[in-house]
Coordinates of C-alpha atoms in Angstrom, one line a residue:
M593 CA 82.2 75.7 126.1
D594 CA 82.5 72.9 123.7
P595 CA 84.8 74.3 120.9
T596 CA 83.9 71.5 118.6
D597 CA 80.2 72.3 118.6
T598 CA 79.4 74.5 115.6
A599 CA 76.5 76.3 117.3
T600 CA 78.8 77.3 120.1
L601 CA 81.5 78.5 117.7
R602 CA 79.0 80.5 115.8
A603 CA 77.6 82.1 118.9
R604 CA 81.2 83.0 120.1
L605 CA 81.9 84.5 116.7
V606 CA 78.8 86.7 116.9
D607 CA 79.8 87.7 120.5
V608 CA 83.0 89.2 119.1
L609 CA 81.2 90.9 116.3
E610 CA 78.7 92.5 118.7
C611 CA 81.6 93.9 120.7
Y612 CA 82.2 96.2 117.8
H613 CA 78.5 97.0 117.0
P614 CA 78.1 100.2 115.1
D615 CA 76.2 101.8 118.0
R616 CA 79.4 101.6 120.0
T617 CA 82.1 102.1 117.3
A618 CA 80.7 104.3 114.6
C619 CA 82.3 107.7 114.4
P620 CA 80.8 111.0 113.1
H621 CA 82.9 110.9 109.9
D622 CA 81.5 107.4 109.0
G623 CA 84.3 105.1 110.0
F624 CA 84.4 102.6 112.8
Q625 CA 86.7 102.7 115.8
A626 CA 88.5 99.6 117.1
A627 CA 89.7 101.3 120.2
V628 CA 87.1 99.8 122.6
H629 CA 88.1 99.2 126.2
P630 CA 87.8 95.4 126.7
E631 CA 86.2 95.8 130.2
T632 CA 84.1 99.0 130.0
G633 CA 83.3 99.2 126.3
D634 CA 84.3 102.8 126.3
R635 CA 86.0 104.2 123.2
Y636 CA 89.4 105.7 124.0
D637 CA 90.9 106.8 120.6
D638 CA 89.5 108.5 117.5
R639 CA 92.4 107.7 115.1
H640 CA 91.7 105.3 112.3
H641 CA 94.4 102.8 111.4
L642 CA 94.3 101.3 108.0
V643 CA 94.6 97.7 109.4
A644 CA 91.6 98.3 111.6
S645 CA 89.5 99.9 108.9
A646 CA 90.1 97.0 106.6
R647 CA 89.5 94.4 109.3
F648 CA 86.1 96.0 109.9
L649 CA 85.2 95.3 106.3
A650 CA 86.5 91.7 106.6
N651 CA 84.7 91.0 109.8
T652 CA 81.4 92.5 108.9
S653 CA 81.4 90.8 105.5
L654 CA 82.0 87.5 107.3
G655 CA 79.0 88.3 109.5
V656 CA 76.9 88.5 106.4
Q657 CA 78.2 85.2 105.1
I658 CA 77.3 83.4 108.3
D659 CA 73.8 85.0 108.4
G660 CA 75.0 86.8 111.5
P661 CA 73.7 90.1 113.0
D662 CA 71.4 92.1 110.7
W663 CA 73.5 95.2 111.1
C664 CA 76.6 93.5 109.4
A665 CA 75.4 94.2 105.8
A666 CA 75.1 98.0 106.3
A667 CA 78.3 98.1 108.4
A668 CA 80.2 96.3 105.6
E669 CA 79.0 98.9 103.1
Q670 CA 80.0 101.6 105.5
A671 CA 83.4 100.1 106.1
A672 CA 84.1 99.9 102.4
A673 CA 83.0 103.5 101.8
F674 CA 85.3 104.7 104.6
L675 CA 88.2 102.9 103.1
R676 CA 87.5 104.7 99.8
S677 CA 86.8 108.2 101.3
A678 CA 89.2 108.4 104.2
H679 CA 92.2 106.1 103.4
H680 CA 92.3 105.9 99.6
D681 CA 94.4 108.3 97.6
A682 CA 93.2 108.4 94.0
A683 CA 96.4 109.9 92.6
S684 CA 98.7 107.1 93.7
G685 CA 96.1 104.3 94.2
G686 CA 97.5 103.7 97.7
Y687 CA 95.9 103.8 101.1
D688 CA 97.0 106.0 104.0
W689 CA 98.4 104.2 107.0
L690 CA 96.7 106.4 109.7
V691 CA 94.0 109.0 109.6
D692 CA 92.5 111.3 112.2
D693 CA 90.7 114.7 112.1
E694 CA 93.8 116.8 111.9
T695 CA 96.7 114.8 110.5
R696 CA 97.4 111.7 108.5
D697 CA 100.3 109.3 107.9
D698 CA 100.3 108.7 104.2
R699 CA 103.0 106.1 104.0
R700 CA 102.2 103.1 101.8
V701 CA 102.6 100.1 103.9
C702 CA 102.4 96.6 102.5
Y703 CA 100.9 95.2 105.8
G704 CA 98.0 97.6 105.6
H705 CA 97.4 97.1 101.8
A706 CA 97.3 93.3 102.4
F707 CA 94.4 93.8 104.8
V708 CA 92.6 96.1 102.3
L709 CA 92.8 93.2 99.7
L710 CA 91.6 90.7 102.4
G711 CA 88.7 93.0 103.3
Y712 CA 87.5 93.4 99.7
A713 CA 88.0 89.7 99.1
R714 CA 85.8 88.8 102.0
A715 CA 83.2 91.4 100.9
V716 CA 83.1 89.9 97.3
E717 CA 82.6 86.4 98.8
A718 CA 79.7 87.8 100.8
G719 CA 78.0 89.1 97.7
F720 CA 79.1 92.7 97.6
D721 CA 79.9 94.4 94.3
F722 CA 83.5 95.3 95.1
E723 CA 85.3 93.3 92.4
A724 CA 86.8 96.5 90.9
E725 CA 88.3 97.5 94.2
L726 CA 89.6 94.0 94.8
R727 CA 91.3 94.0 91.4
A728 CA 92.8 97.5 91.9
V729 CA 94.4 96.8 95.3
A730 CA 95.6 93.3 94.1
N731 CA 97.3 95.0 91.1
L732 CA 98.8 97.7 93.3
L733 CA 100.3 95.1 95.6
V734 CA 101.9 93.3 92.6
E735 CA 103.0 96.4 90.8
Q736 CA 104.3 98.4 93.7
F737 CA 105.3 96.0 96.4
F738 CA 106.0 92.6 94.9
E739 CA 109.6 91.8 94.1
S740 CA 109.6 89.0 91.6
E741 CA 113.3 88.1 92.1
Y742 CA 112.4 87.1 95.7
D743 CA 108.7 86.2 95.3
L744 CA 108.2 88.5 98.3
C745 CA 106.9 92.0 98.9
A746 CA 108.8 95.2 100.0
S747 CA 107.5 96.7 103.2
E748 CA 107.0 100.4 102.9
F749 CA 107.1 103.4 100.5
D750 CA 106.4 107.1 100.7
A751 CA 103.0 108.6 99.5
D752 CA 104.0 108.6 95.9
F753 CA 105.7 105.2 95.8
E754 CA 108.9 107.0 94.9
T755 CA 111.1 106.2 97.9
G756 CA 111.1 102.8 99.6
S757 CA 112.4 101.6 102.9
A758 CA 115.3 99.1 102.9
Y759 CA 113.5 97.1 105.6
R760 CA 111.8 93.9 104.6
G761 CA 109.5 92.0 107.0
Q762 CA 107.9 88.6 107.1
N763 CA 104.8 89.8 108.9
A764 CA 103.6 91.9 105.9
N765 CA 104.3 89.0 103.6
M766 CA 102.4 86.5 105.8
H767 CA 99.4 88.7 105.5
A768 CA 99.9 89.3 101.8
C769 CA 99.8 85.5 101.4
E770 CA 96.6 85.4 103.5
A771 CA 95.1 88.1 101.3
F772 CA 96.0 86.6 98.0
L773 CA 94.5 83.3 99.2
A774 CA 91.3 85.1 100.1
A775 CA 91.3 86.8 96.7
H776 CA 91.5 83.5 95.0
R777 CA 88.5 82.2 97.0
A778 CA 86.6 85.3 96.0
T779 CA 87.5 85.4 92.3
R780 CA 88.9 82.0 91.4
D781 CA 91.7 83.9 89.6
R782 CA 94.6 81.4 89.7
D783 CA 97.2 84.1 89.7
H784 CA 96.2 85.0 93.3
L785 CA 96.6 81.4 94.5
D786 CA 100.0 81.1 92.7
R787 CA 101.2 84.2 94.4
A788 CA 100.1 83.0 97.8
I789 CA 102.0 79.8 97.3
A790 CA 105.1 81.6 96.1
I791 CA 105.2 83.9 99.1
A792 CA 104.6 80.9 101.4
R793 CA 107.4 78.9 99.9
A794 CA 109.8 81.9 99.9
L795 CA 109.4 82.6 103.6
T796 CA 108.6 79.3 105.2
V797 CA 111.0 77.1 103.2
E798 CA 113.6 79.0 101.2
R799 CA 114.4 81.8 103.7
A800 CA 113.7 80.0 106.9
T801 CA 116.9 79.9 109.0
D802 CA 118.6 77.4 111.3
D803 CA 120.8 80.3 112.7
H804 CA 119.6 79.6 116.2
S805 CA 120.7 77.5 119.2
I806 CA 117.4 76.1 120.4
D807 CA 118.5 72.6 121.3
D808 CA 115.3 70.8 120.8
L809 CA 114.8 72.5 117.4
A810 CA 118.3 72.0 116.0
D811 CA 117.0 70.5 112.7
V812 CA 114.0 72.9 112.3
P813 CA 114.5 76.0 110.2
L814 CA 112.6 78.9 111.9
I815 CA 111.1 82.1 110.5
W816 CA 112.9 85.3 111.4
E817 CA 110.9 88.5 111.4
H818 CA 113.3 91.1 110.0
Y819 CA 115.4 91.3 106.8
D820 CA 117.4 93.8 104.8
A821 CA 116.7 94.8 101.2
D822 CA 118.1 91.6 99.7
W823 CA 116.2 89.5 102.1
T824 CA 119.2 88.6 104.4
P825 CA 118.1 88.2 108.0
D826 CA 118.7 91.3 110.1
F827 CA 119.2 89.9 113.6
E828 CA 119.8 93.3 115.2
Y829 CA 116.7 95.1 113.9
N830 CA 114.6 96.5 116.9
R831 CA 116.7 94.5 119.3
S832 CA 116.4 97.5 121.7
D833 CA 112.6 97.7 121.1
P834 CA 111.3 94.2 121.8
R835 CA 107.7 95.4 122.3
D836 CA 107.3 97.3 119.0
Q837 CA 103.7 97.1 117.9
F838 CA 104.4 95.6 114.5
R839 CA 108.1 94.7 114.4
P840 CA 109.3 93.2 117.7
W841 CA 112.7 91.6 117.9
G842 CA 113.0 87.8 118.1
Y843 CA 111.2 84.7 116.9
Q844 CA 107.5 84.9 117.3
P845 CA 105.8 81.6 118.2
G846 CA 102.5 83.2 117.3
H847 CA 103.6 83.8 113.7
H848 CA 104.9 80.3 113.4
L849 CA 101.4 79.2 114.4
E850 CA 99.8 81.6 112.0
W851 CA 101.9 80.2 109.2
A852 CA 101.0 76.7 110.2
K853 CA 97.3 77.6 109.8
L854 CA 97.9 79.3 106.4
L855 CA 99.9 76.4 105.0
G856 CA 97.1 74.1 105.9
Q857 CA 94.5 76.4 104.4
I858 CA 96.5 76.6 101.1
D859 CA 96.6 72.8 101.0
R860 CA 92.8 72.7 101.5
R861 CA 92.3 75.2 98.6
L862 CA 94.6 73.2 96.4
E863 CA 92.7 70.0 97.2
H864 CA 89.6 71.7 95.7
V865 CA 91.2 73.3 92.6
A866 CA 94.5 71.5 91.9
P867 CA 94.8 68.3 93.9
D868 CA 98.0 67.2 92.1
H869 CA 99.9 70.5 92.7
E870 CA 103.5 69.8 93.8
A871 CA 103.1 72.2 96.8
R872 CA 100.9 69.6 98.5
E873 CA 104.0 67.5 99.0
W874 CA 105.3 70.0 101.6
L875 CA 102.6 72.4 102.7
C876 CA 101.1 70.4 105.6
D877 CA 104.4 68.8 106.7
R878 CA 106.0 72.2 106.9
G879 CA 102.9 73.5 108.7
I880 CA 103.1 70.7 111.3
A881 CA 106.9 71.4 111.8
L882 CA 106.2 75.1 112.4
F883 CA 103.3 74.3 114.8
D884 CA 105.5 72.0 116.9
A885 CA 108.3 74.5 116.9
A886 CA 106.0 77.2 118.2
V887 CA 104.8 75.1 121.0
E888 CA 108.4 73.9 121.8
M889 CA 109.9 77.3 122.0
G890 CA 107.0 79.3 123.4
W891 CA 104.7 77.3 125.6
D892 CA 104.9 77.6 129.4
E893 CA 104.3 74.1 130.7
T894 CA 103.8 75.4 134.3
L895 CA 101.4 78.3 134.0
G896 CA 100.3 77.9 130.4
G897 CA 100.6 80.7 127.9
L898 CA 102.8 81.3 124.9
A899 CA 105.8 83.7 125.0
Y900 CA 105.3 86.6 122.6
T901 CA 109.0 86.6 121.4
V902 CA 111.9 84.2 121.9
A903 CA 115.6 84.9 121.3
P904 CA 117.7 82.8 119.0
D905 CA 119.2 81.0 122.0
G906 CA 115.7 79.9 123.1
E907 CA 115.3 82.4 126.0
P908 CA 112.0 84.2 126.2
V909 CA 112.3 88.0 125.4
V910 CA 108.7 89.1 126.0
E911 CA 106.9 86.5 128.1
D912 CA 103.4 88.0 127.9
T913 CA 100.8 85.9 126.1
Y914 CA 99.0 87.8 123.4
G915 CA 95.4 87.1 122.5
W916 CA 96.0 87.1 118.8
A917 CA 98.7 84.4 119.2
I918 CA 96.4 82.0 121.1
A919 CA 93.7 82.6 118.5
E920 CA 96.2 81.7 115.7
G921 CA 97.2 78.6 117.7
I922 CA 93.5 77.6 117.9
G923 CA 93.2 78.2 114.1
A924 CA 96.3 76.2 113.3
A925 CA 95.3 73.3 115.5
A926 CA 91.9 73.2 114.0
T927 CA 93.2 73.4 110.4
L928 CA 95.9 70.7 110.9
F929 CA 93.3 68.4 112.6
E930 CA 91.0 68.9 109.6
R931 CA 93.9 68.2 107.2
R932 CA 95.5 65.2 109.0
D933 CA 92.9 63.9 111.4
D934 CA 95.5 63.6 114.2
V935 CA 94.0 63.6 117.6
R936 CA 96.8 65.6 119.1
F937 CA 95.8 68.7 117.1
R938 CA 92.2 68.3 118.4
E939 CA 93.4 68.0 122.0
T940 CA 95.7 71.1 121.5
Y941 CA 92.8 73.0 120.0
Q942 CA 90.6 72.2 123.0
G943 CA 93.4 73.1 125.4
L944 CA 94.0 76.5 123.8
W945 CA 90.3 77.3 123.8
E946 CA 90.3 76.5 127.5
F947 CA 93.2 78.8 128.1
A948 CA 91.4 81.5 126.2
R949 CA 88.2 81.0 128.0
T950 CA 89.9 81.1 131.4
H951 CA 92.4 83.9 130.9
L952 CA 91.7 85.9 127.7
D953 CA 87.9 86.3 127.4
A954 CA 87.2 89.9 128.3
P955 CA 83.8 91.2 129.6
Q956 CA 82.9 93.0 126.4
G957 CA 83.2 89.9 124.2
D958 CA 86.7 90.2 122.6
F959 CA 90.0 88.7 123.9
Y960 CA 92.2 90.8 126.1
Q961 CA 95.2 92.1 124.1
A962 CA 97.5 90.1 126.4
V963 CA 98.1 88.6 129.8
T964 CA 101.2 88.5 131.9
P965 CA 103.1 85.3 132.6
T966 CA 100.9 85.0 135.7
N967 CA 97.8 85.5 133.5
E968 CA 96.9 89.0 134.7
A969 CA 95.1 91.0 132.0
V970 CA 97.2 93.6 130.1
I971 CA 95.1 96.5 128.9
D972 CA 96.7 98.9 126.5
S973 CA 94.5 101.9 125.8
D974 CA 97.1 104.2 124.2
G975 CA 96.0 103.3 120.6
P976 CA 95.8 103.5 117.7
A977 CA 94.0 100.2 117.9
V978 CA 94.2 97.7 115.0
E979 CA 92.3 94.7 116.4
P980 CA 88.5 94.8 116.1
G981 CA 88.3 91.1 117.0
Y982 CA 89.8 89.8 113.8
H983 CA 91.9 87.1 115.4
P984 CA 89.3 85.4 117.7
I985 CA 86.8 85.6 114.8
G986 CA 89.4 83.7 112.7
A987 CA 89.7 81.1 115.4
C988 CA 86.0 80.5 115.4
L989 CA 86.0 80.3 111.6
A990 CA 88.8 77.8 111.6
G991 CA 86.9 75.7 114.1
L992 CA 83.7 75.8 112.0
A993 CA 85.7 74.6 109.0
A994 CA 87.3 71.8 111.0
F995 CA 84.4 70.5 113.0
G996 CA 81.4 71.4 111.0
E997 CA 81.1 73.0 107.6
D998 CA 82.9 76.1 106.4
P999 CA 80.2 78.8 106.4
R1000 CA 81.8 80.2 103.3
G1001 CA 81.1 77.1 101.3
E1002 CA 84.4 75.3 101.2

């Protein structure tokens, strides 16, 4: 595989889309199911997670934009209809976190709402008439979650938005930044871009911490995952649960890579719409610093692979390599190469694709969820699944933007 060849990247993107073809994933009540076994293709869970439902809309909309499989247009319409009918609560305006045939989890979680905004933004870019839905969820994120004194979003509320959790998390804000950036691409509404920049600055610059003892990164502020209500780092949160699905303890090299990609993408957006914006003075430099920090603290020079989490003293906590983290590394390397034309990012991009091809490519077309430190596949079929190929699709998209032409027209 030549990951700089646009035809190859497009074909790989379509392979991941086909892994979640409606014939395999459609459910009787009109949703799609991300819980597809990576080796057999069997479906193993019928619960619907908000993140997965929104990612189906994002993925299939992108399939339309790249003139991908014919089924993507109808699937995108169906995914949007399912968000409205199964997840959306008209009374509060919020979206339920988890839905199945008998029960539902009606918490209002920022992380999930960020993906709803991203899904509608991708759909609008693809030509679907979902501008009203995009505006509604963007307004909801601002009115209910965004805390202007911090330029960051709260994490979670009850069904009526009456009672909120004291927990604050960087992960939800990273995806809110991603979603507002996508909303700007779709609408050209400058408020969305300004909010994406504000979130990025607040987390990657203002609240990054040097409260670690990783020798080779002594001068590099890193991004902690967990905070209390006034955005003070909480270094004990989930320390006893380092494999929590959404909130593991420790620094996450994969999230540093994801931020590196996002900062480069914001810089690219500003180059098109506001080339003299002051944020361009720091976006790519900070992205490169985060990229290098992720490699330094997480990469296994002997076996390859990227530790999932790392303690403040630099010791790995969870050593498994997650497919999403490698995909974000690919996306970051591609984006930074496109921004700075530095050959080391191109070489890293090619090396990460080689690792993915060798160790992460699963028989059905998606990446394995993870591999062990000795590169044996980890297959978690407990559900509920949230990853219908969103991250490897993003890796392909970043490669297309860097080595060919962004199929979305940027």
